[in-house]
mmCIF file of C-alpha atoms and ligand atoms in Angstrom:
data_model
loop_
_atom_site.group_PDB
_atom_site.id
_atom_site.type_symbol
_atom_site.label_atom_id
_atom_site.label_comp_id
_atom_site.label_asym_id
_atom_site.label_seq_id
_atom_site.Cartn_x
_atom_site.Cartn_y
_atom_site.Cartn_z
ATOM 1 C CA MET A 27 84.264 115.324 127.204
ATOM 2 C CA GLN A 28 82.180 112.847 124.994
ATOM 3 C CA ASP A 29 83.942 109.579 124.146
ATOM 4 C CA ALA A 30 83.940 109.988 120.640
ATOM 5 C CA THR A 31 85.206 113.672 120.726
ATOM 6 C CA ARG A 32 88.063 112.297 123.291
ATOM 7 C CA ARG A 33 89.279 109.749 121.326
ATOM 8 C CA ARG A 34 89.680 112.181 118.085
ATOM 9 C CA PHE A 35 91.434 114.636 120.653
ATOM 10 C CA LEU A 36 93.958 111.877 121.424
ATOM 11 C CA VAL A 37 94.022 110.565 118.138
ATOM 12 C CA GLY A 38 95.143 113.640 116.228
ATOM 13 C CA GLY A 39 96.806 115.095 119.364
ATOM 14 C CA ALA A 40 99.831 116.582 117.456
ATOM 15 C CA VAL A 41 97.252 118.860 115.459
ATOM 16 C CA THR A 42 94.870 119.567 118.052
ATOM 17 C CA VAL A 43 97.373 120.999 120.230
ATOM 18 C CA GLY A 44 99.086 122.842 117.201
ATOM 19 C CA ALA A 45 96.069 124.150 116.530
ATOM 20 C CA ALA A 46 95.503 125.512 120.149
ATOM 21 C CA LEU A 47 98.788 127.308 120.336
ATOM 22 C CA GLY A 48 98.326 128.993 116.949
ATOM 23 C CA PRO A 49 99.747 128.305 113.218
ATOM 24 C CA ARG A 50 103.286 129.162 113.783
ATOM 25 C CA VAL A 51 103.713 126.175 116.152
ATOM 26 C CA LEU A 52 101.594 123.816 113.853
ATOM 27 C CA ARG A 53 104.107 124.449 111.229
ATOM 28 C CA ALA A 54 106.974 123.828 113.144
ATOM 29 C CA SER A 55 105.597 120.542 114.621
ATOM 30 C CA ALA A 56 104.393 119.417 111.110
ATOM 31 C CA GLN A 57 107.915 120.192 109.786
ATOM 32 C CA ALA A 58 109.582 118.257 112.225
ATOM 33 C CA ALA A 59 108.091 114.996 110.988
ATOM 34 C CA PRO A 60 110.658 113.126 108.960
ATOM 35 C CA LEU A 61 109.685 113.044 105.022
ATOM 36 C CA LYS A 62 109.316 109.279 104.468
ATOM 37 C CA ILE A 63 109.877 108.159 100.840
ATOM 38 C CA GLY A 64 108.847 104.321 100.497
ATOM 39 C CA LEU A 65 110.886 102.430 97.610
ATOM 40 C CA VAL A 66 109.704 99.453 95.961
ATOM 41 C CA LEU A 67 112.252 98.012 93.828
ATOM 42 C CA PRO A 68 114.151 94.992 93.084
ATOM 43 C CA TYR A 69 117.319 94.115 95.106
ATOM 44 C CA THR A 70 117.654 90.760 94.188
ATOM 45 C CA GLY A 71 116.970 88.906 91.074
ATOM 46 C CA VAL A 72 117.321 89.830 87.267
ATOM 47 C CA TYR A 73 116.653 93.588 87.557
ATOM 48 C CA ALA A 74 118.618 93.722 90.918
ATOM 49 C CA VAL A 75 121.449 96.182 89.523
ATOM 50 C CA LEU A 76 118.549 98.459 88.359
ATOM 51 C CA GLY A 77 117.096 98.524 91.637
ATOM 52 C CA GLU A 78 120.645 99.422 92.807
ATOM 53 C CA SER A 79 121.249 102.178 90.349
ATOM 54 C CA ILE A 80 117.905 103.931 90.929
ATOM 55 C CA THR A 81 118.327 104.112 94.735
ATOM 56 C CA LEU A 82 121.958 105.129 94.493
ATOM 57 C CA ALA A 83 121.092 108.360 92.273
ATOM 58 C CA MET A 84 118.439 109.257 94.806
ATOM 59 C CA GLU A 85 120.797 109.143 97.768
ATOM 60 C CA LEU A 86 123.299 111.197 95.861
ATOM 61 C CA VAL A 87 120.565 113.847 95.362
ATOM 62 C CA PHE A 88 119.191 113.590 99.020
ATOM 63 C CA ALA A 89 122.962 113.830 100.355
ATOM 64 C CA ARG A 90 123.391 116.962 98.501
ATOM 65 C CA GLU A 91 120.468 118.430 100.544
ATOM 66 C CA ASN A 92 121.883 116.866 103.642
ATOM 67 C CA TRP A 93 119.349 114.854 103.584
ATOM 68 C CA THR A 94 116.824 117.648 104.652
ATOM 69 C CA VAL A 95 114.139 119.170 102.805
ATOM 70 C CA ALA A 96 112.015 122.584 103.893
ATOM 71 C CA GLY A 97 113.104 121.573 107.506
ATOM 72 C CA ARG A 98 111.799 117.787 107.016
ATOM 73 C CA LYS A 99 114.595 115.081 107.662
ATOM 74 C CA ILE A 100 114.346 112.552 104.668
ATOM 75 C CA GLU A 101 113.890 109.032 105.403
ATOM 76 C CA MET A 102 114.186 106.313 102.386
ATOM 77 C CA ILE A 103 112.334 103.117 103.436
ATOM 78 C CA LYS A 104 113.816 100.196 101.183
ATOM 79 C CA GLU A 105 111.562 97.226 100.102
ATOM 80 C CA ASP A 106 112.712 94.279 97.966
ATOM 81 C CA ASP A 107 109.975 93.228 95.681
ATOM 82 C CA GLU A 108 111.922 90.126 94.625
ATOM 83 C CA MET A 109 110.812 90.770 90.969
ATOM 84 C CA LYS A 110 107.837 89.089 92.283
ATOM 85 C CA PRO A 111 104.174 90.853 91.527
ATOM 86 C CA PRO A 112 102.616 89.556 94.758
ATOM 87 C CA VAL A 113 105.651 90.442 96.888
ATOM 88 C CA GLY A 114 105.674 93.934 95.298
ATOM 89 C CA ILE A 115 101.835 94.382 96.462
ATOM 90 C CA ARG A 116 102.397 93.408 99.744
ATOM 91 C CA LYS A 117 105.270 95.759 100.234
ATOM 92 C CA THR A 118 103.537 98.383 98.723
ATOM 93 C CA GLU A 119 100.261 97.889 101.361
ATOM 94 C CA LYS A 120 102.739 97.907 103.769
ATOM 95 C CA LEU A 121 104.503 100.998 103.162
ATOM 96 C CA ILE A 122 101.215 102.873 102.760
ATOM 97 C CA ASP A 123 99.111 101.104 105.379
ATOM 98 C CA SER A 124 101.735 100.919 108.276
ATOM 99 C CA ASP A 125 104.450 103.153 107.113
ATOM 100 C CA LYS A 126 102.199 105.899 105.923
ATOM 101 C CA VAL A 127 104.666 106.967 103.623
ATOM 102 C CA ASP A 128 104.443 110.545 102.009
ATOM 103 C CA ILE A 129 105.401 109.596 98.774
ATOM 104 C CA LEU A 130 106.212 106.240 97.021
ATOM 105 C CA THR A 131 108.284 105.351 94.216
ATOM 106 C CA GLY A 132 109.517 102.399 92.320
ATOM 107 C CA PRO A 133 108.790 99.735 90.689
ATOM 108 C CA VAL A 134 111.218 98.353 88.130
ATOM 109 C CA HIS A 135 108.733 95.450 86.734
ATOM 110 C CA SER A 136 105.834 96.607 84.582
ATOM 111 C CA GLY A 137 103.755 93.708 86.082
ATOM 112 C CA ILE A 138 104.154 94.991 89.770
ATOM 113 C CA LEU A 139 103.030 98.394 88.847
ATOM 114 C CA LEU A 140 100.236 97.028 86.991
ATOM 115 C CA GLY A 141 99.437 95.304 90.180
ATOM 116 C CA MET A 142 99.943 97.980 92.772
ATOM 117 C CA ARG A 143 98.078 100.723 90.448
ATOM 118 C CA ASP A 144 94.654 100.200 92.095
ATOM 119 C CA LYS A 145 95.882 100.416 95.803
ATOM 120 C CA VAL A 146 98.086 103.476 95.026
ATOM 121 C CA HIS A 147 95.078 105.042 93.279
ATOM 122 C CA ALA A 148 92.505 104.254 96.002
ATOM 123 C CA SER A 149 94.519 105.269 98.711
ATOM 124 C CA LYS A 150 95.679 108.544 97.157
ATOM 125 C CA THR A 151 99.196 107.816 97.688
ATOM 126 C CA ILE A 152 101.779 109.891 95.599
ATOM 127 C CA LEU A 153 103.672 107.602 93.272
ATOM 128 C CA ILE A 154 106.555 108.517 91.183
ATOM 129 C CA VAL A 155 107.374 105.780 89.139
ATOM 130 C CA SER A 156 111.266 105.213 88.733
ATOM 131 C CA ASN A 157 111.286 102.717 86.072
ATOM 132 C CA ALA A 158 108.540 100.435 85.154
ATOM 133 C CA GLY A 159 107.170 101.265 81.605
ATOM 134 C CA ALA A 160 103.322 99.669 81.718
ATOM 135 C CA ASP A 161 102.004 101.743 78.827
ATOM 136 C CA ASP A 162 98.402 101.809 80.576
ATOM 137 C CA ILE A 163 99.624 103.459 83.467
ATOM 138 C CA SER A 164 99.939 106.562 81.018
ATOM 139 C CA ARG A 165 96.598 105.626 79.369
ATOM 140 C CA SER A 166 93.581 103.751 80.411
ATOM 141 C CA LYS A 167 95.005 103.413 84.357
ATOM 142 C CA CYS A 168 96.282 106.669 84.434
ATOM 143 C CA SER A 169 95.786 108.387 87.929
ATOM 144 C CA ARG A 170 96.081 111.890 89.400
ATOM 145 C CA TRP A 171 98.019 110.240 92.037
ATOM 146 C CA ILE A 172 100.711 108.560 89.683
ATOM 147 C CA PHE A 173 103.552 110.320 87.665
ATOM 148 C CA ARG A 174 106.215 108.506 85.693
ATOM 149 C CA ALA A 175 109.877 110.094 85.743
ATOM 150 C CA SER A 176 111.301 107.041 83.746
ATOM 151 C CA PHE A 177 109.526 106.079 80.259
ATOM 152 C CA SER A 178 106.520 104.186 78.992
ATOM 153 C CA ASN A 179 107.584 101.099 77.443
ATOM 154 C CA TRP A 180 106.239 102.774 73.976
ATOM 155 C CA GLN A 181 108.797 105.602 74.153
ATOM 156 C CA PRO A 182 112.257 104.211 73.100
ATOM 157 C CA ASN A 183 110.956 101.598 70.942
ATOM 158 C CA GLN A 184 108.470 103.373 68.740
ATOM 159 C CA PRO A 185 110.846 105.459 67.009
ATOM 160 C CA MET A 186 113.371 102.589 66.477
ATOM 161 C CA GLY A 187 110.891 100.667 64.141
ATOM 162 C CA ALA A 188 111.281 103.076 61.199
ATOM 163 C CA TRP A 189 115.041 103.874 61.989
ATOM 164 C CA VAL A 190 115.948 100.354 61.840
ATOM 165 C CA ALA A 191 113.872 99.568 58.880
ATOM 166 C CA LYS A 192 115.439 102.209 57.004
ATOM 167 C CA ASN A 193 119.034 102.124 58.335
ATOM 168 C CA VAL A 194 119.902 98.775 59.379
ATOM 169 C CA ALA A 195 117.750 96.136 57.641
ATOM 170 C CA LYS A 196 113.972 95.125 56.529
ATOM 171 C CA ASP A 197 114.284 91.596 57.664
ATOM 172 C CA VAL A 198 114.223 91.307 61.071
ATOM 173 C CA PHE A 199 113.775 88.892 64.100
ATOM 174 C CA ILE A 200 112.521 90.205 67.227
ATOM 175 C CA ALA A 201 112.729 88.845 70.942
ATOM 176 C CA ALA A 202 111.737 89.831 74.371
ATOM 177 C CA PRO A 203 111.114 88.197 77.811
ATOM 178 C CA ASN A 204 107.502 86.994 78.205
ATOM 179 C CA TYR A 205 105.719 89.731 80.371
ATOM 180 C CA ALA A 206 103.830 92.898 79.671
ATOM 181 C CA ALA A 207 107.239 95.108 79.196
ATOM 182 C CA GLY A 208 108.387 92.826 76.812
ATOM 183 C CA LYS A 209 105.070 92.617 74.568
ATOM 184 C CA GLU A 210 104.778 96.432 74.707
ATOM 185 C CA GLN A 211 108.381 97.206 73.486
ATOM 186 C CA LEU A 212 108.419 94.938 70.770
ATOM 187 C CA GLY A 213 104.857 96.152 69.705
ATOM 188 C CA ALA A 214 105.756 99.896 69.841
ATOM 189 C CA PHE A 215 108.762 98.545 67.470
ATOM 190 C CA LYS A 216 106.511 96.947 65.017
ATOM 191 C CA GLU A 217 104.324 100.129 65.063
ATOM 192 C CA THR A 218 106.538 102.043 62.823
ATOM 193 C CA PHE A 219 108.764 99.071 61.673
ATOM 194 C CA VAL A 220 106.200 97.350 59.273
ATOM 195 C CA PRO A 221 104.795 100.547 57.779
ATOM 196 C CA ALA A 222 108.207 101.448 56.662
ATOM 197 C CA GLY A 223 108.681 98.286 54.762
ATOM 198 C CA GLY A 224 109.802 96.114 57.421
ATOM 199 C CA LYS A 225 109.543 92.275 57.300
ATOM 200 C CA LEU A 226 108.809 90.448 60.843
ATOM 201 C CA ILE A 227 111.024 87.091 59.712
ATOM 202 C CA GLY A 228 110.205 85.679 63.399
ATOM 203 C CA GLU A 229 109.386 86.863 66.991
ATOM 204 C CA ASP A 230 110.025 85.050 70.206
ATOM 205 C CA TYR A 231 109.114 85.322 74.141
ATOM 206 C CA PRO A 232 111.618 83.458 76.487
ATOM 207 C CA LYS A 233 111.002 83.538 80.008
ATOM 208 C CA LEU A 234 112.071 86.505 82.274
ATOM 209 C CA GLY A 235 115.272 85.300 84.038
ATOM 210 C CA GLU A 236 116.037 82.909 80.757
ATOM 211 C CA THR A 237 119.815 81.835 80.995
ATOM 212 C CA ASP A 238 120.326 79.474 78.239
ATOM 213 C CA TYR A 239 119.339 81.137 74.859
ATOM 214 C CA ALA A 240 120.526 78.798 72.652
ATOM 215 C CA PRO A 241 117.260 77.394 71.419
ATOM 216 C CA TYR A 242 116.421 80.992 70.609
ATOM 217 C CA LEU A 243 119.777 81.610 68.901
ATOM 218 C CA THR A 244 119.341 78.738 66.741
ATOM 219 C CA LYS A 245 115.865 79.771 65.426
ATOM 220 C CA ILE A 246 117.505 83.155 64.857
ATOM 221 C CA LYS A 247 120.472 81.603 62.689
ATOM 222 C CA GLN A 248 118.011 79.505 60.755
ATOM 223 C CA SER A 249 115.446 82.172 59.991
ATOM 224 C CA GLY A 250 117.759 83.818 57.775
ATOM 225 C CA ALA A 251 116.934 87.273 59.694
ATOM 226 C CA LYS A 252 119.554 90.226 58.941
ATOM 227 C CA ALA A 253 118.925 92.104 62.397
ATOM 228 C CA VAL A 254 117.794 91.412 65.453
ATOM 229 C CA TYR A 255 115.445 93.606 67.463
ATOM 230 C CA ALA A 256 115.296 92.744 71.254
ATOM 231 C CA PHE A 257 114.527 94.290 74.608
ATOM 232 C CA PHE A 258 116.340 92.430 77.417
ATOM 233 C CA SER A 259 117.459 93.930 80.919
ATOM 234 C CA GLY A 260 119.547 93.144 83.678
ATOM 235 C CA SER A 261 121.246 89.683 83.730
ATOM 236 C CA ASP A 262 119.134 88.682 81.095
ATOM 237 C CA ALA A 263 120.586 91.237 78.947
ATOM 238 C CA VAL A 264 124.034 90.282 79.762
ATOM 239 C CA ASN A 265 123.195 86.585 78.942
ATOM 240 C CA PHE A 266 121.452 87.287 75.399
ATOM 241 C CA VAL A 267 124.170 89.759 74.257
ATOM 242 C CA LYS A 268 126.994 87.390 75.570
ATOM 243 C CA GLN A 269 125.584 84.400 73.893
ATOM 244 C CA PHE A 270 124.517 86.242 70.575
ATOM 245 C CA ASP A 271 128.236 86.762 70.385
ATOM 246 C CA GLU A 272 129.346 83.197 71.546
ATOM 247 C CA PHE A 273 127.087 81.647 68.915
ATOM 248 C CA GLY A 274 128.753 83.257 66.123
ATOM 249 C CA LEU A 275 125.752 85.380 65.273
ATOM 250 C CA LYS A 276 127.408 88.740 65.535
ATOM 251 C CA GLY A 277 129.351 88.357 61.739
ATOM 252 C CA SER A 278 126.249 87.717 60.000
ATOM 253 C CA VAL A 279 123.153 89.478 62.033
ATOM 254 C CA LYS A 280 123.213 93.120 63.287
ATOM 255 C CA LEU A 281 122.038 93.397 66.790
ATOM 256 C CA THR A 282 119.516 96.165 67.705
ATOM 257 C CA GLY A 283 116.996 96.714 70.707
ATOM 258 C CA ALA A 284 115.949 98.641 73.339
ATOM 259 C CA GLY A 285 118.449 100.722 75.261
ATOM 260 C CA PHE A 286 118.265 98.459 77.981
ATOM 261 C CA LEU A 287 119.842 95.941 76.506
ATOM 262 C CA THR A 288 123.385 97.582 76.626
ATOM 263 C CA GLU A 289 123.298 100.010 79.511
ATOM 264 C CA PRO A 290 126.462 100.732 81.606
ATOM 265 C CA ASP A 291 124.834 98.691 84.569
ATOM 266 C CA VAL A 292 125.487 95.615 82.178
ATOM 267 C CA LEU A 293 127.906 96.759 79.899
ATOM 268 C CA PRO A 294 131.175 95.748 81.640
ATOM 269 C CA ALA A 295 129.801 91.944 82.236
ATOM 270 C CA GLN A 296 129.133 91.910 78.585
ATOM 271 C CA GLY A 297 132.496 93.375 77.476
ATOM 272 C CA LYS A 298 133.469 93.436 73.557
ATOM 273 C CA ALA A 299 130.345 91.151 72.807
ATOM 274 C CA ALA A 300 128.437 94.162 72.958
ATOM 275 C CA LEU A 301 130.337 96.072 70.441
ATOM 276 C CA GLY A 302 128.359 97.429 67.813
ATOM 277 C CA VAL A 303 125.275 96.931 69.275
ATOM 278 C CA ILE A 304 122.675 99.737 68.247
ATOM 279 C CA THR A 305 119.709 100.709 70.479
ATOM 280 C CA GLY A 306 117.245 103.517 71.475
ATOM 281 C CA HIS A 307 117.090 105.183 74.614
ATOM 282 C CA PHE A 308 116.550 108.944 76.316
ATOM 283 C CA TYR A 309 119.959 108.834 77.727
ATOM 284 C CA THR A 310 123.829 107.859 77.786
ATOM 285 C CA PRO A 311 126.176 109.160 80.221
ATOM 286 C CA LEU A 312 128.042 111.087 77.539
ATOM 287 C CA LEU A 313 125.493 113.595 76.687
ATOM 288 C CA ASP A 314 127.462 116.999 77.034
ATOM 289 C CA ASN A 315 125.289 118.973 78.834
ATOM 290 C CA PRO A 316 126.211 120.704 82.327
ATOM 291 C CA THR A 317 123.923 118.780 84.248
ATOM 292 C CA ASN A 318 125.049 115.392 83.155
ATOM 293 C CA GLN A 319 128.598 116.167 83.130
ATOM 294 C CA LYS A 320 128.146 117.240 86.863
ATOM 295 C CA PHE A 321 125.797 113.813 87.468
ATOM 296 C CA VAL A 322 128.569 111.591 86.183
ATOM 297 C CA LYS A 323 131.489 113.072 87.617
ATOM 298 C CA ASP A 324 129.472 113.377 91.270
ATOM 299 C CA PHE A 325 127.998 109.753 91.046
ATOM 300 C CA GLN A 326 131.630 108.250 89.993
ATOM 301 C CA ALA A 327 133.122 110.353 92.955
ATOM 302 C CA LYS A 328 130.695 108.689 95.243
ATOM 303 C CA PHE A 329 130.216 105.432 94.170
ATOM 304 C CA GLY A 330 133.534 104.098 93.347
ATOM 305 C CA GLY A 331 133.931 104.922 89.629
ATOM 306 C CA LYS A 332 130.644 103.653 88.991
ATOM 307 C CA MET A 333 129.084 104.630 85.681
ATOM 308 C CA PRO A 334 125.596 106.157 85.857
ATOM 309 C CA ASP A 335 123.205 104.484 83.647
ATOM 310 C CA GLY A 336 119.596 105.410 82.157
ATOM 311 C CA PHE A 337 118.025 103.994 85.538
ATOM 312 C CA ALA A 338 120.590 106.386 87.701
ATOM 313 C CA CYS A 339 119.383 109.116 85.909
ATOM 314 C CA GLN A 340 115.311 108.229 86.441
ATOM 315 C CA GLY A 341 116.443 107.972 90.277
ATOM 316 C CA TYR A 342 118.372 111.345 90.044
ATOM 317 C CA ASP A 343 114.812 112.645 88.488
ATOM 318 C CA THR A 344 112.720 111.280 90.780
ATOM 319 C CA ALA A 345 114.692 112.470 93.726
ATOM 320 C CA GLU A 346 115.011 116.124 92.159
ATOM 321 C CA ILE A 347 111.524 116.202 92.126
ATOM 322 C CA ILE A 348 110.491 115.266 95.260
ATOM 323 C CA VAL A 349 112.920 117.658 96.652
ATOM 324 C CA ARG A 350 111.705 120.706 94.634
ATOM 325 C CA ALA A 351 108.193 119.954 94.950
ATOM 326 C CA VAL A 352 108.433 119.408 98.606
ATOM 327 C CA LYS A 353 110.302 122.837 98.798
ATOM 328 C CA ALA A 354 107.410 124.207 96.731
ATOM 329 C CA VAL A 355 104.884 123.468 99.316
ATOM 330 C CA ASN A 356 107.072 124.324 102.302
ATOM 331 C CA GLY A 357 107.113 120.826 103.465
ATOM 332 C CA ASN A 358 103.587 120.406 104.073
ATOM 333 C CA THR A 359 102.541 117.355 102.266
ATOM 334 C CA GLN A 360 99.222 116.513 103.890
ATOM 335 C CA ASP A 361 97.606 119.003 101.147
ATOM 336 C CA LYS A 362 97.823 116.314 98.541
ATOM 337 C CA ASP A 363 96.159 118.257 95.712
ATOM 338 C CA LYS A 364 98.778 120.919 96.254
ATOM 339 C CA LEU A 365 101.608 118.405 96.313
ATOM 340 C CA VAL A 366 100.305 116.942 93.077
ATOM 341 C CA ASP A 367 100.319 120.203 91.261
ATOM 342 C CA ALA A 368 103.403 121.288 92.514
ATOM 343 C CA ILE A 369 104.890 117.696 91.018
ATOM 344 C CA ALA A 370 103.138 118.316 87.800
ATOM 345 C CA HIS A 371 104.734 121.446 87.407
ATOM 346 C CA GLN A 372 108.433 120.661 87.986
ATOM 347 C CA GLU A 373 110.674 121.556 85.015
ATOM 348 C CA PHE A 374 114.297 121.442 85.256
ATOM 349 C CA ASP A 375 117.502 120.519 83.938
ATOM 350 C CA SER A 376 118.308 116.769 84.248
ATOM 351 C CA PRO A 377 121.013 114.534 83.162
ATOM 352 C CA ARG A 378 118.692 113.549 80.001
ATOM 353 C CA GLY A 379 117.829 117.244 79.051
ATOM 354 C CA ARG A 380 115.168 119.262 80.228
ATOM 355 C CA PHE A 381 112.755 117.425 82.481
ATOM 356 C CA ARG A 382 108.933 117.798 82.391
ATOM 357 C CA PHE A 383 105.612 115.986 82.479
ATOM 358 C CA ASP A 384 103.238 115.677 80.059
ATOM 359 C CA ALA A 385 99.954 117.456 81.627
ATOM 360 C CA LYS A 386 97.735 114.847 79.592
ATOM 361 C CA THR A 387 99.179 111.809 81.218
ATOM 362 C CA HIS A 388 101.766 112.673 83.905
ATOM 363 C CA ASN A 389 104.242 110.753 82.248
ATOM 364 C CA VAL A 390 107.641 112.399 81.102
ATOM 365 C CA ILE A 391 107.964 113.654 77.893
ATOM 366 C CA GLN A 392 111.598 112.421 76.359
ATOM 367 C CA PRO A 393 113.548 115.547 75.387
ATOM 368 C CA PHE A 394 115.374 113.137 72.997
ATOM 369 C CA ILE A 395 115.082 109.351 72.050
ATOM 370 C CA TYR A 396 118.857 108.801 71.051
ATOM 371 C CA VAL A 397 120.072 105.852 68.765
ATOM 372 C CA ARG A 398 123.203 104.899 70.163
ATOM 373 C CA GLU A 399 126.027 102.300 69.014
ATOM 374 C CA VAL A 400 128.238 101.064 71.566
ATOM 375 C CA LYS A 401 131.759 101.826 70.904
ATOM 376 C CA GLU A 402 135.163 102.441 72.424
ATOM 377 C CA ALA A 403 135.090 105.937 73.664
ATOM 378 C CA THR A 404 136.523 107.605 76.548
ATOM 379 C CA GLY A 405 138.235 104.922 78.120
ATOM 380 C CA GLY A 406 136.006 102.123 77.991
ATOM 381 C CA LEU A 407 133.015 100.911 76.217
ATOM 382 C CA ASN A 408 129.915 103.294 75.867
ATOM 383 C CA ASN A 409 126.687 104.047 73.847
ATOM 384 C CA VAL A 410 127.754 106.726 71.503
ATOM 385 C CA VAL A 411 124.791 108.957 69.928
ATOM 386 C CA ILE A 412 124.721 108.249 66.218
ATOM 387 C CA ASP A 413 121.004 110.061 65.662
ATOM 388 C CA ARG A 414 118.215 111.199 67.741
ATOM 389 C CA ILE A 415 114.531 111.799 67.428
ATOM 390 C CA ALA A 416 113.403 114.861 69.705
ATOM 391 C CA ASN A 417 110.262 115.386 72.224
ATOM 392 C CA VAL A 418 109.280 111.627 72.225
ATOM 393 C CA ALA A 419 105.388 111.966 74.285
ATOM 394 C CA ASP A 420 103.462 108.799 74.944
ATOM 395 C CA PRO A 421 100.367 109.026 72.871
ATOM 396 C CA GLY A 422 98.451 108.617 76.231
ATOM 397 C CA THR A 423 95.286 107.215 74.726
ATOM 398 C CA GLY A 424 92.409 106.644 77.075
ATOM 399 C CA CYS A 425 93.663 108.813 79.631
ATOM 400 C CA THR A 426 91.877 111.780 80.730
ATOM 401 C CA LEU A 427 93.132 113.482 83.845
ATOM 402 C CA PRO A 428 92.138 113.992 86.687
ATOM 403 C CA ALA A 429 91.058 110.626 87.001
HETATM 404 C C1 LIG B 8 109.578 96.999 82.807
HETATM 405 O O1 LIG B 8 109.321 95.642 83.259
HETATM 406 O O2 LIG B 8 108.678 97.560 82.816
HETATM 407 C C2 LIG B 8 111.378 97.092 82.640
HETATM 408 C C3 LIG B 8 111.744 96.481 83.218
HETATM 409 C C4 LIG B 8 113.317 96.835 82.922
HETATM 410 C C5 LIG B 8 113.722 97.572 81.712
HETATM 411 C C6 LIG B 8 112.507 98.621 81.278
HETATM 412 C C7 LIG B 8 111.306 98.226 81.825
HETATM 413 O O3 LIG B 8 114.849 97.815 81.560
#
């Protein structure tokens, strides 16, 4: 045997033996390999609660499937990106190059998603984004290997600009953390707020992970703004909403924002300071569709009464897509073209409504963006729907798939 041929035989041992024994044996041996799913998520830092919600909901779906799909055992490999782009990129490389994951999911932070994008694209790794909203991933940086089961930063915010101008106030101060997601979310708000007659009284970008918002709240108070529109999430959302109330602004300035400001991951810590806050989001656990009712019940039963939030819905949908697509290809994740095709065509009832990807961008089309107000409802603080906008799809400017 020539050296090169011998090496190939040894390296590709399982496949070569399988081929010699015939297709049925090959199928059985390929199916025996675990289905490796790599998670790049924050398990520490400002967005740790988001990473936890996504992970728990994925575990709920996989437990329902007895941790097996199409004969393959499901294995989750969790990596903490610590909210730091260089760490997230390093963990992504480890999952792709060393662990050789079949499918990748995460991250939460837009900067990390933008940082890992080229590695994912060049290695043809299938990534189902389970949070980070970086708009370019559905636009100039879209990839046939990347799907997004969460949102683009534009989606929950663009409809809110006109809504706030019409229904809340024309004089608005806007604020968000100083990084890609903050800039994009407020940019999307402005897109419809200004044409609807809104006037930007001021805007501020505190650092991600700020703990003292007093200087910003002072500026808001002095600005004469009638309302604030803000994007903060995780522990930033807890601090901002509580300090906004402690500062005495709640009586005179209406607080509005992207839904992440008052999701159930932060509502218990915010307490009554969150009452009356109006936000836009594709989900609330109060949605009365049967899939959501079962999801809320099962999630609470499995996780000690914890209320699922939008991040959990994203984790649920990510896991549901994986289970359905891997079943559709009979467990064969080697043929990536077929797997991409199977993922792109998934359509199912999600807790948020009917789930489907936009064929133009691989980004989810939100069945609705709900305008929600925090009220005392069904035994605690909840985001109650007060209005809704249907079929919100990212414009996808500059994306031409397959790319
Ligand atoms: C993001 O960085 O894209 C991001 C983070 C937290 C959120 C939403 C978006 O709640």
